[in-house]
């Protein structure tokens, strides 16, 4: 079965420092991977996706993610964190076959301190 | 910018009552999803529509939940009767995806603000 794991419940980083939010996946076949962000009492906002091609994917708000097939990882990164980046981040993989629904990790809370 | 609309934003009900949630996807989006997000967890699919047809409802508790998208546009999710364990955020999402074999099937999903349900 397809699944994603986010090993950290919370990541703390100081403003201006680089941030990484980790995600590993388990899929049969080619992985189609996504990152979403959720602010309190809001829906999820799309950040970026990996379908094929370059392993480094650039997305919204200065975020990027690195696809690593050998390590089955898709970590989210940003060179310089902002306080406004503080939110809940979800990694997701697309369901295979005729379904196109997303299978989400449990989420990682990012806290950026000033 | 086009958005997915959901109402109500918040709903408090007593167990055994009926509740209904409404979703209006982005215009032109063929596929509509209902997800349930329990506090501290990631969203999980309840039901997926392509146009007016159900693609997948394998995770929908059909003894109490029902969903419809009669004209292939907006959708309603109903719970009757509500139970304490149904307290969660109910998220609606839409995408251009029309079939799993097309390029559009890799399009991202756009989420609405959600309906937070509390069952007392």
PDB file of N, CA, C and O in Angstrom, chain B residues 37-111:
ATOM      1  N   UNK B  37     -10.428  15.127   8.267  1.00  0.00           N
ATOM      2  CA  UNK B  37      -9.183  15.349   8.982  1.00  0.00           C
ATOM      3  C   UNK B  37      -9.463  15.370  10.474  1.00  0.00           C
ATOM      4  O   UNK B  37     -10.036  16.321  10.993  1.00  0.00           O
ATOM      5  N   UNK B  38      -9.046  14.316  11.144  1.00  0.00           N
ATOM      6  CA  UNK B  38      -9.162  14.240  12.598  1.00  0.00           C
ATOM      7  C   UNK B  38      -7.991  15.003  13.206  1.00  0.00           C
ATOM      8  O   UNK B  38      -6.880  14.987  12.670  1.00  0.00           O
ATOM      9  N   UNK B  39      -8.225  15.669  14.304  1.00  0.00           N
ATOM     10  CA  UNK B  39      -7.201  16.503  14.937  1.00  0.00           C
ATOM     11  C   UNK B  39      -5.910  15.717  15.144  1.00  0.00           C
ATOM     12  O   UNK B  39      -5.915  14.616  15.694  1.00  0.00           O
ATOM     13  N   UNK B  40      -4.811  16.286  14.654  1.00  0.00           N
ATOM     14  CA  UNK B  40      -3.511  15.652  14.830  1.00  0.00           C
ATOM     15  C   UNK B  40      -3.153  14.649  13.760  1.00  0.00           C
ATOM     16  O   UNK B  40      -2.106  13.999  13.839  1.00  0.00           O
ATOM     17  N   UNK B  41      -4.009  14.536  12.749  1.00  0.00           N
ATOM     18  CA  UNK B  41      -3.750  13.586  11.668  1.00  0.00           C
ATOM     19  C   UNK B  41      -3.858  14.272  10.310  1.00  0.00           C
ATOM     20  O   UNK B  41      -4.374  15.387  10.200  1.00  0.00           O
ATOM     21  N   UNK B  42      -3.395  13.586   9.281  1.00  0.00           N
ATOM     22  CA  UNK B  42      -3.559  14.099   7.931  1.00  0.00           C
ATOM     23  C   UNK B  42      -4.941  13.773   7.396  1.00  0.00           C
ATOM     24  O   UNK B  42      -5.621  12.883   7.903  1.00  0.00           O
ATOM     25  N   UNK B  43      -5.381  14.496   6.392  1.00  0.00           N
ATOM     26  CA  UNK B  43      -6.696  14.215   5.792  1.00  0.00           C
ATOM     27  C   UNK B  43      -6.741  12.809   5.207  1.00  0.00           C
ATOM     28  O   UNK B  43      -5.747  12.299   4.689  1.00  0.00           O
ATOM     29  N   UNK B  44      -7.935  12.209   5.260  1.00  0.00           N
ATOM     30  CA  UNK B  44      -8.160  10.888   4.669  1.00  0.00           C
ATOM     31  C   UNK B  44      -9.381  10.961   3.763  1.00  0.00           C
ATOM     32  O   UNK B  44     -10.396  11.545   4.140  1.00  0.00           O
ATOM     33  N   UNK B  45      -9.274  10.342   2.611  1.00  0.00           N
ATOM     34  CA  UNK B  45     -10.347  10.407   1.627  1.00  0.00           C
ATOM     35  C   UNK B  45     -11.601   9.702   2.132  1.00  0.00           C
ATOM     36  O   UNK B  45     -11.543   8.579   2.643  1.00  0.00           O
ATOM     37  N   UNK B  46     -12.730  10.370   1.948  1.00  0.00           N
ATOM     38  CA  UNK B  46     -14.028   9.732   2.184  1.00  0.00           C
ATOM     39  C   UNK B  46     -14.657   9.293   0.859  1.00  0.00           C
ATOM     40  O   UNK B  46     -15.120   8.154   0.723  1.00  0.00           O
ATOM     41  N   UNK B  47     -14.690  10.216  -0.110  1.00  0.00           N
ATOM     42  CA  UNK B  47     -15.341   9.916  -1.378  1.00  0.00           C
ATOM     43  C   UNK B  47     -14.748  10.790  -2.463  1.00  0.00           C
ATOM     44  O   UNK B  47     -14.323  11.922  -2.202  1.00  0.00           O
ATOM     45  N   UNK B  48     -14.691  10.241  -3.674  1.00  0.00           N
ATOM     46  CA  UNK B  48     -14.171  10.952  -4.840  1.00  0.00           C
ATOM     47  C   UNK B  48     -15.191  10.871  -5.965  1.00  0.00           C
ATOM     48  O   UNK B  48     -15.707   9.792  -6.271  1.00  0.00           O
ATOM     49  N   UNK B  49     -15.480  12.021  -6.560  1.00  0.00           N
ATOM     50  CA  UNK B  49     -16.384  12.109  -7.717  1.00  0.00           C
ATOM     51  C   UNK B  49     -15.605  12.522  -8.956  1.00  0.00           C
ATOM     52  O   UNK B  49     -14.695  13.351  -8.892  1.00  0.00           O
ATOM     53  N   UNK B  50     -15.978  11.961 -10.082  1.00  0.00           N
ATOM     54  CA  UNK B  50     -15.581  12.538 -11.355  1.00  0.00           C
ATOM     55  C   UNK B  50     -16.874  12.917 -12.055  1.00  0.00           C
ATOM     56  O   UNK B  50     -17.703  12.043 -12.354  1.00  0.00           O
ATOM     57  N   UNK B  51     -17.024  14.217 -12.289  1.00  0.00           N
ATOM     58  CA  UNK B  51     -18.315  14.760 -12.735  1.00  0.00           C
ATOM     59  C   UNK B  51     -19.376  14.326 -11.723  1.00  0.00           C
ATOM     60  O   UNK B  51     -19.178  14.518 -10.537  1.00  0.00           O
ATOM     61  N   UNK B  52     -20.451  13.686 -12.159  1.00  0.00           N
ATOM     62  CA  UNK B  52     -21.507  13.324 -11.205  1.00  0.00           C
ATOM     63  C   UNK B  52     -21.358  11.898 -10.672  1.00  0.00           C
ATOM     64  O   UNK B  52     -22.147  11.464  -9.820  1.00  0.00           O
ATOM     65  N   UNK B  53     -20.343  11.178 -11.127  1.00  0.00           N
ATOM     66  CA  UNK B  53     -20.199   9.769 -10.770  1.00  0.00           C
ATOM     67  C   UNK B  53     -19.210   9.571  -9.627  1.00  0.00           C
ATOM     68  O   UNK B  53     -18.169  10.225  -9.567  1.00  0.00           O
ATOM     69  N   UNK B  54     -19.543   8.612  -8.768  1.00  0.00           N
ATOM     70  CA  UNK B  54     -18.635   8.246  -7.688  1.00  0.00           C
ATOM     71  C   UNK B  54     -17.503   7.380  -8.239  1.00  0.00           C
ATOM     72  O   UNK B  54     -17.754   6.353  -8.868  1.00  0.00           O
ATOM     73  N   UNK B  55     -16.256   7.818  -8.023  1.00  0.00           N
ATOM     74  CA  UNK B  55     -15.095   7.038  -8.443  1.00  0.00           C
ATOM     75  C   UNK B  55     -14.665   6.085  -7.338  1.00  0.00           C
ATOM     76  O   UNK B  55     -14.312   4.943  -7.592  1.00  0.00           O
ATOM     77  N   UNK B  56     -14.724   6.571  -6.104  1.00  0.00           N
ATOM     78  CA  UNK B  56     -14.283   5.768  -4.978  1.00  0.00           C
ATOM     79  C   UNK B  56     -15.002   6.225  -3.721  1.00  0.00           C
ATOM     80  O   UNK B  56     -14.919   7.389  -3.351  1.00  0.00           O
ATOM     81  N   UNK B  57     -15.716   5.327  -3.094  1.00  0.00           N
ATOM     82  CA  UNK B  57     -16.335   5.607  -1.795  1.00  0.00           C
ATOM     83  C   UNK B  57     -16.044   4.462  -0.836  1.00  0.00           C
ATOM     84  O   UNK B  57     -16.819   4.211   0.101  1.00  0.00           O
ATOM     85  N   UNK B  58     -14.940   3.796  -1.029  1.00  0.00           N
ATOM     86  CA  UNK B  58     -14.612   2.624  -0.218  1.00  0.00           C
ATOM     87  C   UNK B  58     -14.374   2.959   1.253  1.00  0.00           C
ATOM     88  O   UNK B  58     -14.504   2.100   2.114  1.00  0.00           O
ATOM     89  N   UNK B  59     -13.990   4.194   1.547  1.00  0.00           N
ATOM     90  CA  UNK B  59     -13.730   4.602   2.924  1.00  0.00           C
ATOM     91  C   UNK B  59     -14.896   5.388   3.528  1.00  0.00           C
ATOM     92  O   UNK B  59     -14.774   5.895   4.648  1.00  0.00           O
ATOM     93  N   UNK B  60     -15.995   5.464   2.842  1.00  0.00           N
ATOM     94  CA  UNK B  60     -17.162   6.201   3.342  1.00  0.00           C
ATOM     95  C   UNK B  60     -18.033   5.256   4.183  1.00  0.00           C
ATOM     96  O   UNK B  60     -18.470   4.208   3.690  1.00  0.00           O
ATOM     97  N   UNK B  61     -18.275   5.603   5.445  1.00  0.00           N
ATOM     98  CA  UNK B  61     -19.146   4.751   6.293  1.00  0.00           C
ATOM     99  C   UNK B  61     -20.596   4.855   5.823  1.00  0.00           C
ATOM    100  O   UNK B  61     -21.356   5.717   6.251  1.00  0.00           O
ATOM    101  N   UNK B  62     -20.972   3.977   4.951  1.00  0.00           N
ATOM    102  CA  UNK B  62     -22.222   4.157   4.213  1.00  0.00           C
ATOM    103  C   UNK B  62     -23.469   3.942   5.063  1.00  0.00           C
ATOM    104  O   UNK B  62     -24.579   4.285   4.620  1.00  0.00           O
ATOM    105  N   UNK B  63     -23.295   3.397   6.257  1.00  0.00           N
ATOM    106  CA  UNK B  63     -24.467   3.245   7.105  1.00  0.00           C
ATOM    107  C   UNK B  63     -24.951   4.594   7.623  1.00  0.00           C
ATOM    108  O   UNK B  63     -26.120   4.746   7.982  1.00  0.00           O
ATOM    109  N   UNK B  64     -24.052   5.592   7.624  1.00  0.00           N
ATOM    110  CA  UNK B  64     -24.455   6.889   8.159  1.00  0.00           C
ATOM    111  C   UNK B  64     -24.074   8.062   7.270  1.00  0.00           C
ATOM    112  O   UNK B  64     -24.610   9.150   7.416  1.00  0.00           O
ATOM    113  N   UNK B  65     -23.147   7.873   6.365  1.00  0.00           N
ATOM    114  CA  UNK B  65     -22.677   8.945   5.500  1.00  0.00           C
ATOM    115  C   UNK B  65     -23.238   8.756   4.088  1.00  0.00           C
ATOM    116  O   UNK B  65     -23.345   7.633   3.595  1.00  0.00           O
ATOM    117  N   UNK B  66     -23.557   9.875   3.458  1.00  0.00           N
ATOM    118  CA  UNK B  66     -23.934   9.848   2.050  1.00  0.00           C
ATOM    119  C   UNK B  66     -23.381  11.100   1.376  1.00  0.00           C
ATOM    120  O   UNK B  66     -23.179  12.128   2.022  1.00  0.00           O
ATOM    121  N   UNK B  67     -23.114  10.976   0.091  1.00  0.00           N
ATOM    122  CA  UNK B  67     -22.593  12.106  -0.666  1.00  0.00           C
ATOM    123  C   UNK B  67     -23.195  12.097  -2.062  1.00  0.00           C
ATOM    124  O   UNK B  67     -23.459  11.028  -2.617  1.00  0.00           O
ATOM    125  N   UNK B  68     -23.420  13.291  -2.573  1.00  0.00           N
ATOM    126  CA  UNK B  68     -23.944  13.375  -3.935  1.00  0.00           C
ATOM    127  C   UNK B  68     -23.390  14.590  -4.651  1.00  0.00           C
ATOM    128  O   UNK B  68     -23.000  15.570  -4.028  1.00  0.00           O
ATOM    129  N   UNK B  69     -23.372  14.482  -5.969  1.00  0.00           N
ATOM    130  CA  UNK B  69     -22.933  15.586  -6.834  1.00  0.00           C
ATOM    131  C   UNK B  69     -23.807  15.499  -8.081  1.00  0.00           C
ATOM    132  O   UNK B  69     -23.369  15.125  -9.141  1.00  0.00           O
ATOM    133  N   UNK B  70     -25.067  15.827  -7.896  1.00  0.00           N
ATOM    134  CA  UNK B  70     -26.105  15.506  -8.860  1.00  0.00           C
ATOM    135  C   UNK B  70     -25.863  16.067 -10.258  1.00  0.00           C
ATOM    136  O   UNK B  70     -26.071  15.386 -11.247  1.00  0.00           O
ATOM    137  N   UNK B  71     -25.422  17.287 -10.377  1.00  0.00           N
ATOM    138  CA  UNK B  71     -25.234  17.897 -11.688  1.00  0.00           C
ATOM    139  C   UNK B  71     -23.754  18.005 -12.043  1.00  0.00           C
ATOM    140  O   UNK B  71     -23.395  18.714 -12.994  1.00  0.00           O
ATOM    141  N   UNK B  72     -22.936  17.331 -11.279  1.00  0.00           N
ATOM    142  CA  UNK B  72     -21.512  17.352 -11.576  1.00  0.00           C
ATOM    143  C   UNK B  72     -20.829  18.663 -11.246  1.00  0.00           C
ATOM    144  O   UNK B  72     -19.727  18.923 -11.741  1.00  0.00           O
ATOM    145  N   UNK B  73     -21.487  19.464 -10.402  1.00  0.00           N
ATOM    146  CA  UNK B  73     -20.866  20.739 -10.031  1.00  0.00           C
ATOM    147  C   UNK B  73     -20.667  20.734  -8.512  1.00  0.00           C
ATOM    148  O   UNK B  73     -19.675  20.198  -8.026  1.00  0.00           O
ATOM    149  N   UNK B  74     -21.640  21.292  -7.764  1.00  0.00           N
ATOM    150  CA  UNK B  74     -21.482  21.320  -6.312  1.00  0.00           C
ATOM    151  C   UNK B  74     -21.870  19.972  -5.703  1.00  0.00           C
ATOM    152  O   UNK B  74     -22.461  19.110  -6.365  1.00  0.00           O
ATOM    153  N   UNK B  75     -21.510  19.822  -4.438  1.00  0.00           N
ATOM    154  CA  UNK B  75     -21.683  18.525  -3.781  1.00  0.00           C
ATOM    155  C   UNK B  75     -22.141  18.720  -2.350  1.00  0.00           C
ATOM    156  O   UNK B  75     -21.862  19.747  -1.711  1.00  0.00           O
ATOM    157  N   UNK B  76     -22.852  17.712  -1.844  1.00  0.00           N
ATOM    158  CA  UNK B  76     -23.309  17.702  -0.461  1.00  0.00           C
ATOM    159  C   UNK B  76     -22.877  16.414   0.203  1.00  0.00           C
ATOM    160  O   UNK B  76     -23.009  15.325  -0.378  1.00  0.00           O
ATOM    161  N   UNK B  77     -22.352  16.539   1.408  1.00  0.00           N
ATOM    162  CA  UNK B  77     -21.991  15.396   2.246  1.00  0.00           C
ATOM    163  C   UNK B  77     -22.913  15.413   3.459  1.00  0.00           C
ATOM    164  O   UNK B  77     -23.054  16.448   4.119  1.00  0.00           O
ATOM    165  N   UNK B  78     -23.555  14.290   3.728  1.00  0.00           N
ATOM    166  CA  UNK B  78     -24.504  14.215   4.836  1.00  0.00           C
ATOM    167  C   UNK B  78     -24.094  13.124   5.822  1.00  0.00           C
ATOM    168  O   UNK B  78     -23.586  12.080   5.421  1.00  0.00           O
ATOM    169  N   UNK B  79     -24.369  13.395   7.092  1.00  0.00           N
ATOM    170  CA  UNK B  79     -24.165  12.404   8.143  1.00  0.00           C
ATOM    171  C   UNK B  79     -25.474  12.275   8.915  1.00  0.00           C
ATOM    172  O   UNK B  79     -26.035  13.267   9.377  1.00  0.00           O
ATOM    173  N   UNK B  80     -25.971  11.055   9.003  1.00  0.00           N
ATOM    174  CA  UNK B  80     -27.194  10.813   9.751  1.00  0.00           C
ATOM    175  C   UNK B  80     -27.242   9.375  10.241  1.00  0.00           C
ATOM    176  O   UNK B  80     -27.297   8.457   9.414  1.00  0.00           O
ATOM    177  N   UNK B  81     -27.214   9.131  11.542  1.00  0.00           N
ATOM    178  CA  UNK B  81     -27.077  10.109  12.610  1.00  0.00           C
ATOM    179  C   UNK B  81     -25.606  10.395  12.940  1.00  0.00           C
ATOM    180  O   UNK B  81     -24.747   9.537  12.742  1.00  0.00           O
ATOM    181  N   UNK B  82     -25.317  11.580  13.426  1.00  0.00           N
ATOM    182  CA  UNK B  82     -23.958  11.918  13.814  1.00  0.00           C
ATOM    183  C   UNK B  82     -23.571  11.201  15.105  1.00  0.00           C
ATOM    184  O   UNK B  82     -24.413  11.011  15.998  1.00  0.00           O
ATOM    185  N   UNK B  83     -22.313  10.809  15.193  1.00  0.00           N
ATOM    186  CA  UNK B  83     -21.770  10.181  16.390  1.00  0.00           C
ATOM    187  C   UNK B  83     -20.613  11.020  16.921  1.00  0.00           C
ATOM    188  O   UNK B  83     -20.034  11.827  16.188  1.00  0.00           O
ATOM    189  N   UNK B  84     -20.270  10.797  18.183  1.00  0.00           N
ATOM    190  CA  UNK B  84     -19.205  11.579  18.808  1.00  0.00           C
ATOM    191  C   UNK B  84     -17.904  11.503  18.013  1.00  0.00           C
ATOM    192  O   UNK B  84     -17.186  12.488  17.855  1.00  0.00           O
ATOM    193  N   UNK B  85     -17.618  10.319  17.472  1.00  0.00           N
ATOM    194  CA  UNK B  85     -16.383  10.105  16.733  1.00  0.00           C
ATOM    195  C   UNK B  85     -16.329  10.802  15.381  1.00  0.00           C
ATOM    196  O   UNK B  85     -15.300  10.777  14.716  1.00  0.00           O
ATOM    197  N   UNK B  86     -17.439  11.418  14.984  1.00  0.00           N
ATOM    198  CA  UNK B  86     -17.452  12.137  13.707  1.00  0.00           C
ATOM    199  C   UNK B  86     -16.880  13.547  13.838  1.00  0.00           C
ATOM    200  O   UNK B  86     -16.712  14.233  12.825  1.00  0.00           O
ATOM    201  N   UNK B  87     -16.594  13.979  15.054  1.00  0.00           N
ATOM    202  CA  UNK B  87     -16.011  15.306  15.247  1.00  0.00           C
ATOM    203  C   UNK B  87     -14.678  15.384  14.504  1.00  0.00           C
ATOM    204  O   UNK B  87     -13.766  14.590  14.759  1.00  0.00           O
ATOM    205  N   UNK B  88     -14.575  16.324  13.590  1.00  0.00           N
ATOM    206  CA  UNK B  88     -13.397  16.423  12.720  1.00  0.00           C
ATOM    207  C   UNK B  88     -13.574  17.635  11.814  1.00  0.00           C
ATOM    208  O   UNK B  88     -14.602  18.303  11.836  1.00  0.00           O
ATOM    209  N   UNK B  89     -12.529  17.886  11.009  1.00  0.00           N
ATOM    210  CA  UNK B  89     -12.625  18.887   9.933  1.00  0.00           C
ATOM    211  C   UNK B  89     -12.953  18.140   8.650  1.00  0.00           C
ATOM    212  O   UNK B  89     -12.301  17.142   8.323  1.00  0.00           O
ATOM    213  N   UNK B  90     -13.966  18.610   7.938  1.00  0.00           N
ATOM    214  CA  UNK B  90     -14.350  17.990   6.670  1.00  0.00           C
ATOM    215  C   UNK B  90     -13.912  18.923   5.546  1.00  0.00           C
ATOM    216  O   UNK B  90     -14.366  20.067   5.446  1.00  0.00           O
ATOM    217  N   UNK B  91     -13.005  18.417   4.727  1.00  0.00           N
ATOM    218  CA  UNK B  91     -12.394  19.218   3.672  1.00  0.00           C
ATOM    219  C   UNK B  91     -12.890  18.780   2.306  1.00  0.00           C
ATOM    220  O   UNK B  91     -12.954  17.583   2.024  1.00  0.00           O
ATOM    221  N   UNK B  92     -13.185  19.738   1.485  1.00  0.00           N
ATOM    222  CA  UNK B  92     -13.542  19.479   0.093  1.00  0.00           C
ATOM    223  C   UNK B  92     -12.388  19.970  -0.777  1.00  0.00           C
ATOM    224  O   UNK B  92     -11.770  21.009  -0.492  1.00  0.00           O
ATOM    225  N   UNK B  93     -12.087  19.229  -1.816  1.00  0.00           N
ATOM    226  CA  UNK B  93     -11.032  19.625  -2.743  1.00  0.00           C
ATOM    227  C   UNK B  93     -11.503  19.352  -4.166  1.00  0.00           C
ATOM    228  O   UNK B  93     -12.360  18.504  -4.397  1.00  0.00           O
ATOM    229  N   UNK B  94     -10.918  20.076  -5.113  1.00  0.00           N
ATOM    230  CA  UNK B  94     -11.247  19.824  -6.511  1.00  0.00           C
ATOM    231  C   UNK B  94      -9.979  19.905  -7.351  1.00  0.00           C
ATOM    232  O   UNK B  94      -8.983  20.526  -6.960  1.00  0.00           O
ATOM    233  N   UNK B  95     -10.027  19.254  -8.492  1.00  0.00           N
ATOM    234  CA  UNK B  95      -8.901  19.322  -9.425  1.00  0.00           C
ATOM    235  C   UNK B  95      -9.408  19.132 -10.840  1.00  0.00           C
ATOM    236  O   UNK B  95     -10.516  18.667 -11.062  1.00  0.00           O
ATOM    237  N   UNK B  96      -8.538  19.496 -11.788  1.00  0.00           N
ATOM    238  CA  UNK B  96      -8.879  19.343 -13.190  1.00  0.00           C
ATOM    239  C   UNK B  96      -8.872  17.887 -13.617  1.00  0.00           C
ATOM    240  O   UNK B  96      -9.396  17.565 -14.666  1.00  0.00           O
ATOM    241  N   UNK B  97      -8.264  17.008 -12.808  1.00  0.00           N
ATOM    242  CA  UNK B  97      -8.063  15.610 -13.180  1.00  0.00           C
ATOM    243  C   UNK B  97      -9.347  14.989 -13.701  1.00  0.00           C
ATOM    244  O   UNK B  97     -10.380  15.029 -13.035  1.00  0.00           O
ATOM    245  N   UNK B  98      -9.251  14.395 -14.882  1.00  0.00           N
ATOM    246  CA  UNK B  98     -10.440  13.785 -15.463  1.00  0.00           C
ATOM    247  C   UNK B  98     -10.324  12.271 -15.514  1.00  0.00           C
ATOM    248  O   UNK B  98     -11.308  11.579 -15.354  1.00  0.00           O
ATOM    249  N   UNK B  99      -9.116  11.779 -15.710  1.00  0.00           N
ATOM    250  CA  UNK B  99      -8.941  10.333 -15.684  1.00  0.00           C
ATOM    251  C   UNK B  99      -7.520  10.037 -15.285  1.00  0.00           C
ATOM    252  O   UNK B  99      -6.625  10.848 -15.489  1.00  0.00           O
ATOM    253  N   UNK B 100      -7.296   8.861 -14.727  1.00  0.00           N
ATOM    254  CA  UNK B 100      -5.976   8.554 -14.195  1.00  0.00           C
ATOM    255  C   UNK B 100      -4.926   8.476 -15.287  1.00  0.00           C
ATOM    256  O   UNK B 100      -3.758   8.632 -15.035  1.00  0.00           O
ATOM    257  N   UNK B 101      -5.333   8.264 -16.528  1.00  0.00           N
ATOM    258  CA  UNK B 101      -4.358   8.124 -17.606  1.00  0.00           C
ATOM    259  C   UNK B 101      -3.986   9.418 -18.284  1.00  0.00           C
ATOM    260  O   UNK B 101      -3.119   9.435 -19.143  1.00  0.00           O
ATOM    261  N   UNK B 102      -4.629  10.515 -17.893  1.00  0.00           N
ATOM    262  CA  UNK B 102      -4.353  11.775 -18.573  1.00  0.00           C
ATOM    263  C   UNK B 102      -3.351  12.600 -17.787  1.00  0.00           C
ATOM    264  O   UNK B 102      -3.150  12.391 -16.598  1.00  0.00           O
ATOM    265  N   UNK B 103      -2.730  13.550 -18.456  1.00  0.00           N
ATOM    266  CA  UNK B 103      -1.766  14.419 -17.787  1.00  0.00           C
ATOM    267  C   UNK B 103      -2.432  15.209 -16.661  1.00  0.00           C
ATOM    268  O   UNK B 103      -1.814  15.502 -15.654  1.00  0.00           O
ATOM    269  N   UNK B 104      -3.697  15.497 -16.845  1.00  0.00           N
ATOM    270  CA  UNK B 104      -4.378  16.301 -15.829  1.00  0.00           C
ATOM    271  C   UNK B 104      -4.538  15.540 -14.532  1.00  0.00           C
ATOM    272  O   UNK B 104      -4.838  16.121 -13.498  1.00  0.00           O
ATOM    273  N   UNK B 105      -4.342  14.229 -14.564  1.00  0.00           N
ATOM    274  CA  UNK B 105      -4.502  13.465 -13.326  1.00  0.00           C
ATOM    275  C   UNK B 105      -3.388  13.772 -12.338  1.00  0.00           C
ATOM    276  O   UNK B 105      -3.482  13.408 -11.171  1.00  0.00           O
ATOM    277  N   UNK B 106      -2.332  14.454 -12.787  1.00  0.00           N
ATOM    278  CA  UNK B 106      -1.252  14.822 -11.879  1.00  0.00           C
ATOM    279  C   UNK B 106      -1.417  16.245 -11.362  1.00  0.00           C
ATOM    280  O   UNK B 106      -0.567  16.755 -10.652  1.00  0.00           O
ATOM    281  N   UNK B 107      -2.501  16.899 -11.765  1.00  0.00           N
ATOM    282  CA  UNK B 107      -2.722  18.261 -11.288  1.00  0.00           C
ATOM    283  C   UNK B 107      -2.955  18.271  -9.784  1.00  0.00           C
ATOM    284  O   UNK B 107      -3.512  17.333  -9.213  1.00  0.00           O
ATOM    285  N   UNK B 108      -2.527  19.374  -9.196  1.00  0.00           N
ATOM    286  CA  UNK B 108      -2.725  19.489  -7.760  1.00  0.00           C
ATOM    287  C   UNK B 108      -4.199  19.659  -7.435  1.00  0.00           C
ATOM    288  O   UNK B 108      -4.999  20.066  -8.280  1.00  0.00           O
ATOM    289  N   UNK B 109      -4.541  19.343  -6.199  1.00  0.00           N
ATOM    290  CA  UNK B 109      -5.882  19.536  -5.699  1.00  0.00           C
ATOM    291  C   UNK B 109      -5.942  20.865  -4.953  1.00  0.00           C
ATOM    292  O   UNK B 109      -5.014  21.227  -4.236  1.00  0.00           O
ATOM    293  N   UNK B 110      -7.043  21.556  -5.123  1.00  0.00           N
ATOM    294  CA  UNK B 110      -7.276  22.816  -4.431  1.00  0.00           C
ATOM    295  C   UNK B 110      -8.315  22.564  -3.339  1.00  0.00           C
ATOM    296  O   UNK B 110      -9.387  22.023  -3.611  1.00  0.00           O
ATOM    297  N   UNK B 111      -7.974  22.989  -2.128  1.00  0.00           N
ATOM    298  CA  UNK B 111      -8.822  22.695  -0.980  1.00  0.00           C
ATOM    299  C   UNK B 111      -9.649  23.912  -0.561  1.00  0.00           C
ATOM    300  O   UNK B 111      -9.177  25.056  -0.632  1.00  0.00           O
TER     301      UNK B 111
END
